């Protein structure tokens, strides 16, 4: 430039010949393409950053077409599925998901095609190449090529441990429920305090105190079961001091007021 600054130019020249066909001059033009080069460089850097994020991310990142055929996947995604990079063309949603899960995946594809993104993450159970299953939480966005939608980019997180833990907890709770509902021993949970409120009770204890239903039993105060109010006070104090009571003989009363002796054991459960 006149002021000494530099710019990137695109130079074009044409030879001008005389009547005898000999070169006599050049016709040249220079066009400032600095902005174009800056845009190209910015795009190049953006692509480098995207590739680094894609390749090095610990999250599973993948791209598949609208039929579910995989076009690309990063190492994290390939590792969780048990495939090698050269096997990407063999990966398809239809090979990873069962019928119900596949239907859900196709519904998500339609949602992404319509609005450009997935409203919320969805859980899928995927079949690995070795036959094992993994659970992921996935979400996707629409990719464009030459201004037109052409594929979906997904990001997935491995939630297998979480799913296994929750399932183990569910089974444990089911076993506990089955046990408490079928034993002849009264089992209950209640709050600590002078009065006490029932939280849970099994059928045996409801029957023991002569109530018609579980709801009716849970509606009464714990203190109402004691024949002697001082016994409730002493029992509560032991729970607060020691955190448990074992084989305590108490005189309790049924709904109709008739007294009976019971051996009571309890353990305090603290909030997490």
PDB file of C-alpha atoms in Angstrom:
ATOM      1  CA  UNK A   1       0.000   0.000   0.000  1.00  0.00           C
ATOM      2  CA  UNK A   2       1.016   3.649  -0.293  1.00  0.00           C
ATOM      3  CA  UNK A   3       1.332   3.906   3.476  1.00  0.00           C
ATOM      4  CA  UNK A   4       3.714   0.958   3.601  1.00  0.00           C
ATOM      5  CA  UNK A   5       1.311  -1.700   4.819  1.00  0.00           C
ATOM      6  CA  UNK A   6       1.237  -5.043   3.090  1.00  0.00           C
ATOM      7  CA  UNK A   7      -1.693  -6.948   1.719  1.00  0.00           C
ATOM      8  CA  UNK A   8      -2.199 -10.273  -0.050  1.00  0.00           C
ATOM      9  CA  UNK A   9      -2.932  -9.833  -3.731  1.00  0.00           C
ATOM     10  CA  UNK A  10      -3.969 -12.054  -6.598  1.00  0.00           C
ATOM     11  CA  UNK A  11      -1.900 -11.206  -9.682  1.00  0.00           C
ATOM     12  CA  UNK A  12      -3.006 -11.936 -13.245  1.00  0.00           C
ATOM     13  CA  UNK A  13      -1.101 -10.969 -16.407  1.00  0.00           C
ATOM     14  CA  UNK A  14      -1.545 -11.326 -20.161  1.00  0.00           C
ATOM     15  CA  UNK A  15       1.125 -10.838 -22.845  1.00  0.00           C
ATOM     16  CA  UNK A  16       0.284  -8.235 -25.511  1.00  0.00           C
ATOM     17  CA  UNK A  17       1.918  -8.863 -28.907  1.00  0.00           C
ATOM     18  CA  UNK A  18       2.611  -6.523 -31.804  1.00  0.00           C
ATOM     19  CA  UNK A  19       1.567  -7.030 -35.448  1.00  0.00           C
ATOM     20  CA  UNK A  20       4.452  -9.394 -36.001  1.00  0.00           C
ATOM     21  CA  UNK A  21       3.413 -11.522 -33.032  1.00  0.00           C
ATOM     22  CA  UNK A  22       6.247 -10.408 -30.830  1.00  0.00           C
ATOM     23  CA  UNK A  23       5.593  -9.632 -27.138  1.00  0.00           C
ATOM     24  CA  UNK A  24       5.616  -5.898 -26.581  1.00  0.00           C
ATOM     25  CA  UNK A  25       3.866  -5.458 -23.205  1.00  0.00           C
ATOM     26  CA  UNK A  26       2.028  -7.036 -20.318  1.00  0.00           C
ATOM     27  CA  UNK A  27      -1.553  -6.361 -19.300  1.00  0.00           C
ATOM     28  CA  UNK A  28      -1.667  -7.023 -15.574  1.00  0.00           C
ATOM     29  CA  UNK A  29      -4.249  -6.794 -12.810  1.00  0.00           C
ATOM     30  CA  UNK A  30      -3.922  -7.096  -9.053  1.00  0.00           C
ATOM     31  CA  UNK A  31      -6.839  -7.865  -6.761  1.00  0.00           C
ATOM     32  CA  UNK A  32      -6.723  -7.485  -2.970  1.00  0.00           C
ATOM     33  CA  UNK A  33      -7.653 -10.870  -1.513  1.00  0.00           C
ATOM     34  CA  UNK A  34      -6.538 -10.203   2.077  1.00  0.00           C
ATOM     35  CA  UNK A  35     -10.034 -10.652   3.465  1.00  0.00           C
ATOM     36  CA  UNK A  36     -10.507 -13.856   1.499  1.00  0.00           C
ATOM     37  CA  UNK A  37      -7.232 -15.258   2.839  1.00  0.00           C
ATOM     38  CA  UNK A  38      -8.163 -14.286   6.386  1.00  0.00           C
ATOM     39  CA  UNK A  39     -11.476 -16.087   6.019  1.00  0.00           C
ATOM     40  CA  UNK A  40      -9.740 -19.151   4.567  1.00  0.00           C
ATOM     41  CA  UNK A  41      -7.185 -19.154   7.384  1.00  0.00           C
ATOM     42  CA  UNK A  42      -9.906 -18.772  10.018  1.00  0.00           C
ATOM     43  CA  UNK A  43     -11.804 -21.667   8.427  1.00  0.00           C
ATOM     44  CA  UNK A  44      -8.648 -23.780   8.375  1.00  0.00           C
ATOM     45  CA  UNK A  45      -7.963 -23.073  12.060  1.00  0.00           C
ATOM     46  CA  UNK A  46     -11.595 -23.830  12.909  1.00  0.00           C
ATOM     47  CA  UNK A  47     -11.349 -27.165  11.109  1.00  0.00           C
ATOM     48  CA  UNK A  48      -8.122 -27.966  12.968  1.00  0.00           C
ATOM     49  CA  UNK A  49      -9.743 -27.174  16.315  1.00  0.00           C
ATOM     50  CA  UNK A  50     -12.814 -29.256  15.418  1.00  0.00           C
ATOM     51  CA  UNK A  51     -10.664 -32.214  14.361  1.00  0.00           C
ATOM     52  CA  UNK A  52      -8.660 -31.994  17.600  1.00  0.00           C
ATOM     53  CA  UNK A  53     -11.857 -31.911  19.630  1.00  0.00           C
ATOM     54  CA  UNK A  54     -13.329 -34.769  17.589  1.00  0.00           C
ATOM     55  CA  UNK A  55     -10.242 -36.981  17.806  1.00  0.00           C
ATOM     56  CA  UNK A  56      -9.166 -36.301  21.395  1.00  0.00           C
ATOM     57  CA  UNK A  57     -12.505 -35.991  23.188  1.00  0.00           C
ATOM     58  CA  UNK A  58     -13.250 -38.543  25.898  1.00  0.00           C
ATOM     59  CA  UNK A  59     -16.896 -38.332  24.858  1.00  0.00           C
ATOM     60  CA  UNK A  60     -18.138 -40.558  22.055  1.00  0.00           C
ATOM     61  CA  UNK A  61     -18.556 -38.424  18.920  1.00  0.00           C
ATOM     62  CA  UNK A  62     -19.897 -39.912  15.714  1.00  0.00           C
ATOM     63  CA  UNK A  63     -21.536 -38.964  12.429  1.00  0.00           C
ATOM     64  CA  UNK A  64     -24.168 -41.017  10.628  1.00  0.00           C
ATOM     65  CA  UNK A  65     -26.502 -40.410   7.703  1.00  0.00           C
ATOM     66  CA  UNK A  66     -30.277 -40.241   7.944  1.00  0.00           C
ATOM     67  CA  UNK A  67     -30.569 -44.015   7.481  1.00  0.00           C
ATOM     68  CA  UNK A  68     -28.246 -44.641  10.419  1.00  0.00           C
ATOM     69  CA  UNK A  69     -25.103 -45.629   8.502  1.00  0.00           C
ATOM     70  CA  UNK A  70     -21.960 -44.403  10.249  1.00  0.00           C
ATOM     71  CA  UNK A  71     -19.758 -42.012   8.287  1.00  0.00           C
ATOM     72  CA  UNK A  72     -17.180 -41.259  10.973  1.00  0.00           C
ATOM     73  CA  UNK A  73     -16.489 -41.821  14.666  1.00  0.00           C
ATOM     74  CA  UNK A  74     -13.768 -40.839  17.107  1.00  0.00           C
ATOM     75  CA  UNK A  75     -11.630 -43.292  19.078  1.00  0.00           C
ATOM     76  CA  UNK A  76     -13.845 -43.034  22.179  1.00  0.00           C
ATOM     77  CA  UNK A  77     -16.894 -44.109  20.171  1.00  0.00           C
ATOM     78  CA  UNK A  78     -15.023 -46.935  18.444  1.00  0.00           C
ATOM     79  CA  UNK A  79     -13.634 -48.183  21.772  1.00  0.00           C
ATOM     80  CA  UNK A  80     -17.030 -48.372  23.430  1.00  0.00           C
ATOM     81  CA  UNK A  81     -18.470 -50.237  20.432  1.00  0.00           C
ATOM     82  CA  UNK A  82     -15.471 -52.523  19.991  1.00  0.00           C
ATOM     83  CA  UNK A  83     -14.801 -51.623  16.341  1.00  0.00           C
ATOM     84  CA  UNK A  84     -11.665 -50.532  14.488  1.00  0.00           C
ATOM     85  CA  UNK A  85     -11.502 -47.417  12.327  1.00  0.00           C
ATOM     86  CA  UNK A  86     -11.497 -49.357   9.085  1.00  0.00           C
ATOM     87  CA  UNK A  87     -14.738 -51.033  10.167  1.00  0.00           C
ATOM     88  CA  UNK A  88     -16.720 -47.766  10.389  1.00  0.00           C
ATOM     89  CA  UNK A  89     -18.592 -48.507   7.099  1.00  0.00           C
ATOM     90  CA  UNK A  90     -19.926 -51.675   8.764  1.00  0.00           C
ATOM     91  CA  UNK A  91     -21.489 -49.801  11.695  1.00  0.00           C
ATOM     92  CA  UNK A  92     -25.168 -49.000  11.443  1.00  0.00           C
ATOM     93  CA  UNK A  93     -27.838 -48.114  13.977  1.00  0.00           C
ATOM     94  CA  UNK A  94     -29.706 -51.227  12.862  1.00  0.00           C
ATOM     95  CA  UNK A  95     -26.783 -53.402  14.011  1.00  0.00           C
ATOM     96  CA  UNK A  96     -26.398 -51.560  17.314  1.00  0.00           C
ATOM     97  CA  UNK A  97     -30.007 -51.337  18.508  1.00  0.00           C
ATOM     98  CA  UNK A  98     -32.910 -53.723  19.000  1.00  0.00           C
ATOM     99  CA  UNK A  99     -36.267 -53.053  17.325  1.00  0.00           C
ATOM    100  CA  UNK A 100     -37.729 -50.841  20.071  1.00  0.00           C
ATOM    101  CA  UNK A 101     -34.528 -48.855  20.509  1.00  0.00           C
ATOM    102  CA  UNK A 102     -34.130 -48.473  16.748  1.00  0.00           C
ATOM    103  CA  UNK A 103     -37.632 -47.016  16.440  1.00  0.00           C
ATOM    104  CA  UNK A 104     -36.745 -44.495  19.129  1.00  0.00           C
ATOM    105  CA  UNK A 105     -33.528 -43.591  17.301  1.00  0.00           C
ATOM    106  CA  UNK A 106     -35.386 -42.987  14.015  1.00  0.00           C
ATOM    107  CA  UNK A 107     -37.862 -40.727  15.841  1.00  0.00           C
ATOM    108  CA  UNK A 108     -34.909 -38.696  17.127  1.00  0.00           C
ATOM    109  CA  UNK A 109     -33.491 -38.490  13.594  1.00  0.00           C
ATOM    110  CA  UNK A 110     -36.763 -37.026  12.340  1.00  0.00           C
ATOM    111  CA  UNK A 111     -36.812 -34.539  15.203  1.00  0.00           C
ATOM    112  CA  UNK A 112     -33.277 -33.413  14.401  1.00  0.00           C
ATOM    113  CA  UNK A 113     -34.077 -33.108  10.682  1.00  0.00           C
ATOM    114  CA  UNK A 114     -37.109 -30.965  11.501  1.00  0.00           C
ATOM    115  CA  UNK A 115     -35.667 -28.558  14.094  1.00  0.00           C
ATOM    116  CA  UNK A 116     -31.902 -29.005  13.727  1.00  0.00           C
ATOM    117  CA  UNK A 117     -31.213 -30.510  17.127  1.00  0.00           C
ATOM    118  CA  UNK A 118     -32.434 -33.002  19.695  1.00  0.00           C
ATOM    119  CA  UNK A 119     -34.557 -31.528  22.489  1.00  0.00           C
ATOM    120  CA  UNK A 120     -33.233 -33.839  25.187  1.00  0.00           C
ATOM    121  CA  UNK A 121     -30.721 -36.627  25.653  1.00  0.00           C
ATOM    122  CA  UNK A 122     -31.960 -40.194  25.147  1.00  0.00           C
ATOM    123  CA  UNK A 123     -30.662 -43.441  26.626  1.00  0.00           C
ATOM    124  CA  UNK A 124     -29.815 -46.355  24.345  1.00  0.00           C
ATOM    125  CA  UNK A 125     -28.598 -49.902  24.909  1.00  0.00           C
ATOM    126  CA  UNK A 126     -25.971 -50.641  22.245  1.00  0.00           C
ATOM    127  CA  UNK A 127     -24.738 -54.021  21.061  1.00  0.00           C
ATOM    128  CA  UNK A 128     -20.946 -54.149  20.912  1.00  0.00           C
ATOM    129  CA  UNK A 129     -19.130 -56.082  18.225  1.00  0.00           C
ATOM    130  CA  UNK A 130     -18.159 -58.735  20.811  1.00  0.00           C
ATOM    131  CA  UNK A 131     -21.791 -59.305  21.828  1.00  0.00           C
ATOM    132  CA  UNK A 132     -21.760 -57.375  25.096  1.00  0.00           C
ATOM    133  CA  UNK A 133     -24.094 -54.459  25.749  1.00  0.00           C
ATOM    134  CA  UNK A 134     -23.314 -50.906  26.822  1.00  0.00           C
ATOM    135  CA  UNK A 135     -25.632 -48.092  27.789  1.00  0.00           C
ATOM    136  CA  UNK A 136     -25.155 -44.547  26.520  1.00  0.00           C
ATOM    137  CA  UNK A 137     -26.911 -41.220  26.861  1.00  0.00           C
ATOM    138  CA  UNK A 138     -26.886 -39.544  23.446  1.00  0.00           C
ATOM    139  CA  UNK A 139     -27.962 -36.343  21.747  1.00  0.00           C
ATOM    140  CA  UNK A 140     -27.500 -35.085  18.202  1.00  0.00           C
ATOM    141  CA  UNK A 141     -27.427 -32.053  15.923  1.00  0.00           C
ATOM    142  CA  UNK A 142     -27.926 -31.588  12.200  1.00  0.00           C
ATOM    143  CA  UNK A 143     -24.907 -31.237   9.896  1.00  0.00           C
ATOM    144  CA  UNK A 144     -25.009 -29.348   6.600  1.00  0.00           C
ATOM    145  CA  UNK A 145     -22.918 -29.751   3.460  1.00  0.00           C
ATOM    146  CA  UNK A 146     -23.033 -27.201   0.656  1.00  0.00           C
ATOM    147  CA  UNK A 147     -25.933 -25.555   2.441  1.00  0.00           C
ATOM    148  CA  UNK A 148     -28.036 -28.732   2.616  1.00  0.00           C
ATOM    149  CA  UNK A 149     -28.648 -31.170   5.524  1.00  0.00           C
ATOM    150  CA  UNK A 150     -26.692 -34.345   4.963  1.00  0.00           C
ATOM    151  CA  UNK A 151     -25.985 -36.098   8.283  1.00  0.00           C
ATOM    152  CA  UNK A 152     -26.293 -36.102  12.063  1.00  0.00           C
ATOM    153  CA  UNK A 153     -23.481 -35.599  14.535  1.00  0.00           C
ATOM    154  CA  UNK A 154     -24.033 -37.304  17.851  1.00  0.00           C
ATOM    155  CA  UNK A 155     -22.354 -37.071  21.221  1.00  0.00           C
ATOM    156  CA  UNK A 156     -22.777 -39.934  23.668  1.00  0.00           C
ATOM    157  CA  UNK A 157     -21.726 -40.593  27.254  1.00  0.00           C
ATOM    158  CA  UNK A 158     -21.125 -44.061  28.661  1.00  0.00           C
ATOM    159  CA  UNK A 159     -23.685 -44.576  31.456  1.00  0.00           C
ATOM    160  CA  UNK A 160     -23.326 -48.349  31.756  1.00  0.00           C
ATOM    161  CA  UNK A 161     -22.143 -48.232  35.381  1.00  0.00           C
ATOM    162  CA  UNK A 162     -25.000 -45.919  36.321  1.00  0.00           C
ATOM    163  CA  UNK A 163     -27.588 -48.168  34.683  1.00  0.00           C
ATOM    164  CA  UNK A 164     -26.155 -51.291  36.317  1.00  0.00           C
ATOM    165  CA  UNK A 165     -26.102 -49.573  39.722  1.00  0.00           C
ATOM    166  CA  UNK A 166     -29.700 -48.382  39.391  1.00  0.00           C
ATOM    167  CA  UNK A 167     -30.843 -51.825  38.263  1.00  0.00           C
ATOM    168  CA  UNK A 168     -29.059 -53.449  41.219  1.00  0.00           C
ATOM    169  CA  UNK A 169     -30.756 -50.938  43.532  1.00  0.00           C
ATOM    170  CA  UNK A 170     -34.144 -51.640  41.949  1.00  0.00           C
ATOM    171  CA  UNK A 171     -33.693 -55.383  42.387  1.00  0.00           C
ATOM    172  CA  UNK A 172     -32.521 -54.885  45.967  1.00  0.00           C
ATOM    173  CA  UNK A 173     -35.582 -52.764  46.743  1.00  0.00           C
ATOM    174  CA  UNK A 174     -37.805 -55.365  45.111  1.00  0.00           C
ATOM    175  CA  UNK A 175     -36.234 -58.130  47.212  1.00  0.00           C
ATOM    176  CA  UNK A 176     -36.678 -56.000  50.340  1.00  0.00           C
ATOM    177  CA  UNK A 177     -40.309 -55.317  49.464  1.00  0.00           C
ATOM    178  CA  UNK A 178     -40.961 -59.009  48.767  1.00  0.00           C
ATOM    179  CA  UNK A 179     -39.319 -59.971  52.059  1.00  0.00           C
ATOM    180  CA  UNK A 180     -41.115 -57.420  54.225  1.00  0.00           C
ATOM    181  CA  UNK A 181     -44.509 -58.119  52.675  1.00  0.00           C
ATOM    182  CA  UNK A 182     -44.309 -61.867  53.221  1.00  0.00           C
ATOM    183  CA  UNK A 183     -42.819 -62.255  56.707  1.00  0.00           C
ATOM    184  CA  UNK A 184     -44.946 -62.584  59.860  1.00  0.00           C
ATOM    185  CA  UNK A 185     -42.768 -60.095  61.733  1.00  0.00           C
ATOM    186  CA  UNK A 186     -43.874 -56.465  61.923  1.00  0.00           C
ATOM    187  CA  UNK A 187     -41.494 -54.194  60.007  1.00  0.00           C
ATOM    188  CA  UNK A 188     -41.841 -50.414  59.873  1.00  0.00           C
ATOM    189  CA  UNK A 189     -40.047 -47.107  59.434  1.00  0.00           C
ATOM    190  CA  UNK A 190     -40.872 -43.986  61.387  1.00  0.00           C
ATOM    191  CA  UNK A 191     -39.400 -40.611  62.330  1.00  0.00           C
ATOM    192  CA  UNK A 192     -37.620 -40.165  65.660  1.00  0.00           C
ATOM    193  CA  UNK A 193     -39.316 -37.867  68.136  1.00  0.00           C
ATOM    194  CA  UNK A 194     -41.714 -37.811  71.103  1.00  0.00           C
ATOM    195  CA  UNK A 195     -44.694 -38.429  68.826  1.00  0.00           C
ATOM    196  CA  UNK A 196     -43.165 -40.065  65.759  1.00  0.00           C
ATOM    197  CA  UNK A 197     -44.702 -40.393  62.307  1.00  0.00           C
ATOM    198  CA  UNK A 198     -44.865 -43.625  60.348  1.00  0.00           C
ATOM    199  CA  UNK A 199     -43.197 -43.662  56.921  1.00  0.00           C
ATOM    200  CA  UNK A 200     -43.619 -47.298  55.896  1.00  0.00           C
ATOM    201  CA  UNK A 201     -45.169 -50.466  57.308  1.00  0.00           C
ATOM    202  CA  UNK A 202     -45.522 -54.053  56.160  1.00  0.00           C
ATOM    203  CA  UNK A 203     -48.809 -56.054  56.182  1.00  0.00           C
ATOM    204  CA  UNK A 204     -47.787 -58.006  59.306  1.00  0.00           C
ATOM    205  CA  UNK A 205     -47.582 -54.949  61.567  1.00  0.00           C
ATOM    206  CA  UNK A 206     -50.810 -53.499  60.162  1.00  0.00           C
ATOM    207  CA  UNK A 207     -52.558 -56.753  61.058  1.00  0.00           C
ATOM    208  CA  UNK A 208     -50.784 -56.959  64.422  1.00  0.00           C
ATOM    209  CA  UNK A 209     -52.329 -53.678  65.579  1.00  0.00           C
ATOM    210  CA  UNK A 210     -55.766 -54.482  64.163  1.00  0.00           C
ATOM    211  CA  UNK A 211     -55.987 -51.893  61.398  1.00  0.00           C
ATOM    212  CA  UNK A 212     -57.991 -52.425  58.216  1.00  0.00           C
ATOM    213  CA  UNK A 213     -55.429 -50.965  55.842  1.00  0.00           C
ATOM    214  CA  UNK A 214     -51.863 -49.761  55.552  1.00  0.00           C
ATOM    215  CA  UNK A 215     -52.994 -46.176  54.944  1.00  0.00           C
ATOM    216  CA  UNK A 216     -55.041 -46.205  58.127  1.00  0.00           C
ATOM    217  CA  UNK A 217     -52.050 -47.465  60.099  1.00  0.00           C
ATOM    218  CA  UNK A 218     -49.659 -44.889  58.629  1.00  0.00           C
ATOM    219  CA  UNK A 219     -52.062 -42.098  59.600  1.00  0.00           C
ATOM    220  CA  UNK A 220     -51.624 -42.652  63.346  1.00  0.00           C
ATOM    221  CA  UNK A 221     -48.767 -41.407  65.534  1.00  0.00           C
ATOM    222  CA  UNK A 222     -46.175 -43.871  66.815  1.00  0.00           C
ATOM    223  CA  UNK A 223     -46.833 -42.690  70.372  1.00  0.00           C
ATOM    224  CA  UNK A 224     -50.459 -43.871  70.049  1.00  0.00           C
ATOM    225  CA  UNK A 225     -49.258 -47.493  70.027  1.00  0.00           C
ATOM    226  CA  UNK A 226     -47.748 -47.282  73.497  1.00  0.00           C
ATOM    227  CA  UNK A 227     -49.835 -48.241  76.538  1.00  0.00           C
ATOM    228  CA  UNK A 228     -47.574 -46.100  78.719  1.00  0.00           C
ATOM    229  CA  UNK A 229     -46.468 -42.707  77.255  1.00  0.00           C
ATOM    230  CA  UNK A 230     -43.265 -42.822  79.365  1.00  0.00           C
ATOM    231  CA  UNK A 231     -42.187 -45.973  77.510  1.00  0.00           C
ATOM    232  CA  UNK A 232     -42.280 -44.040  74.238  1.00  0.00           C
ATOM    233  CA  UNK A 233     -40.180 -41.265  75.759  1.00  0.00           C
ATOM    234  CA  UNK A 234     -37.560 -43.709  77.099  1.00  0.00           C
ATOM    235  CA  UNK A 235     -37.454 -45.631  73.808  1.00  0.00           C
ATOM    236  CA  UNK A 236     -36.908 -42.403  71.856  1.00  0.00           C
ATOM    237  CA  UNK A 237     -34.113 -41.288  74.206  1.00  0.00           C
ATOM    238  CA  UNK A 238     -32.268 -44.609  73.765  1.00  0.00           C
ATOM    239  CA  UNK A 239     -32.482 -44.249  69.994  1.00  0.00           C
ATOM    240  CA  UNK A 240     -31.026 -40.746  70.166  1.00  0.00           C
ATOM    241  CA  UNK A 241     -28.176 -41.759  72.494  1.00  0.00           C
ATOM    242  CA  UNK A 242     -27.205 -45.213  71.176  1.00  0.00           C
ATOM    243  CA  UNK A 243     -28.629 -45.239  67.668  1.00  0.00           C
ATOM    244  CA  UNK A 244     -30.312 -48.618  68.190  1.00  0.00           C
ATOM    245  CA  UNK A 245     -32.491 -50.655  70.514  1.00  0.00           C
ATOM    246  CA  UNK A 246     -32.455 -54.448  70.648  1.00  0.00           C
ATOM    247  CA  UNK A 247     -35.133 -56.807  71.993  1.00  0.00           C
ATOM    248  CA  UNK A 248     -36.846 -54.113  74.052  1.00  0.00           C
ATOM    249  CA  UNK A 249     -39.975 -55.515  75.761  1.00  0.00           C
ATOM    250  CA  UNK A 250     -42.769 -52.947  75.453  1.00  0.00           C
ATOM    251  CA  UNK A 251     -46.434 -52.920  76.417  1.00  0.00           C
ATOM    252  CA  UNK A 252     -48.305 -51.758  73.326  1.00  0.00           C
ATOM    253  CA  UNK A 253     -51.975 -51.482  72.427  1.00  0.00           C
ATOM    254  CA  UNK A 254     -54.085 -52.407  69.428  1.00  0.00           C
ATOM    255  CA  UNK A 255     -56.573 -50.209  67.640  1.00  0.00           C
ATOM    256  CA  UNK A 256     -59.385 -51.490  69.902  1.00  0.00           C
ATOM    257  CA  UNK A 257     -57.332 -50.624  72.998  1.00  0.00           C
ATOM    258  CA  UNK A 258     -56.409 -54.174  74.014  1.00  0.00           C
ATOM    259  CA  UNK A 259     -52.814 -54.366  75.363  1.00  0.00           C
ATOM    260  CA  UNK A 260     -50.111 -56.821  74.322  1.00  0.00           C
ATOM    261  CA  UNK A 261     -46.380 -57.250  74.895  1.00  0.00           C
ATOM    262  CA  UNK A 262     -43.942 -57.029  72.003  1.00  0.00           C
ATOM    263  CA  UNK A 263     -40.190 -57.395  71.566  1.00  0.00           C
ATOM    264  CA  UNK A 264     -38.962 -54.405  69.555  1.00  0.00           C
ATOM    265  CA  UNK A 265     -35.599 -53.893  67.845  1.00  0.00           C
ATOM    266  CA  UNK A 266     -34.754 -50.745  65.889  1.00  0.00           C
ATOM    267  CA  UNK A 267     -31.810 -49.014  64.204  1.00  0.00           C
ATOM    268  CA  UNK A 268     -31.543 -45.279  63.539  1.00  0.00           C
ATOM    269  CA  UNK A 269     -30.967 -44.336  59.899  1.00  0.00           C
ATOM    270  CA  UNK A 270     -29.232 -41.010  59.312  1.00  0.00           C
ATOM    271  CA  UNK A 271     -29.714 -38.688  56.348  1.00  0.00           C
ATOM    272  CA  UNK A 272     -26.944 -38.864  53.735  1.00  0.00           C
TER     273      UNK A 272
END
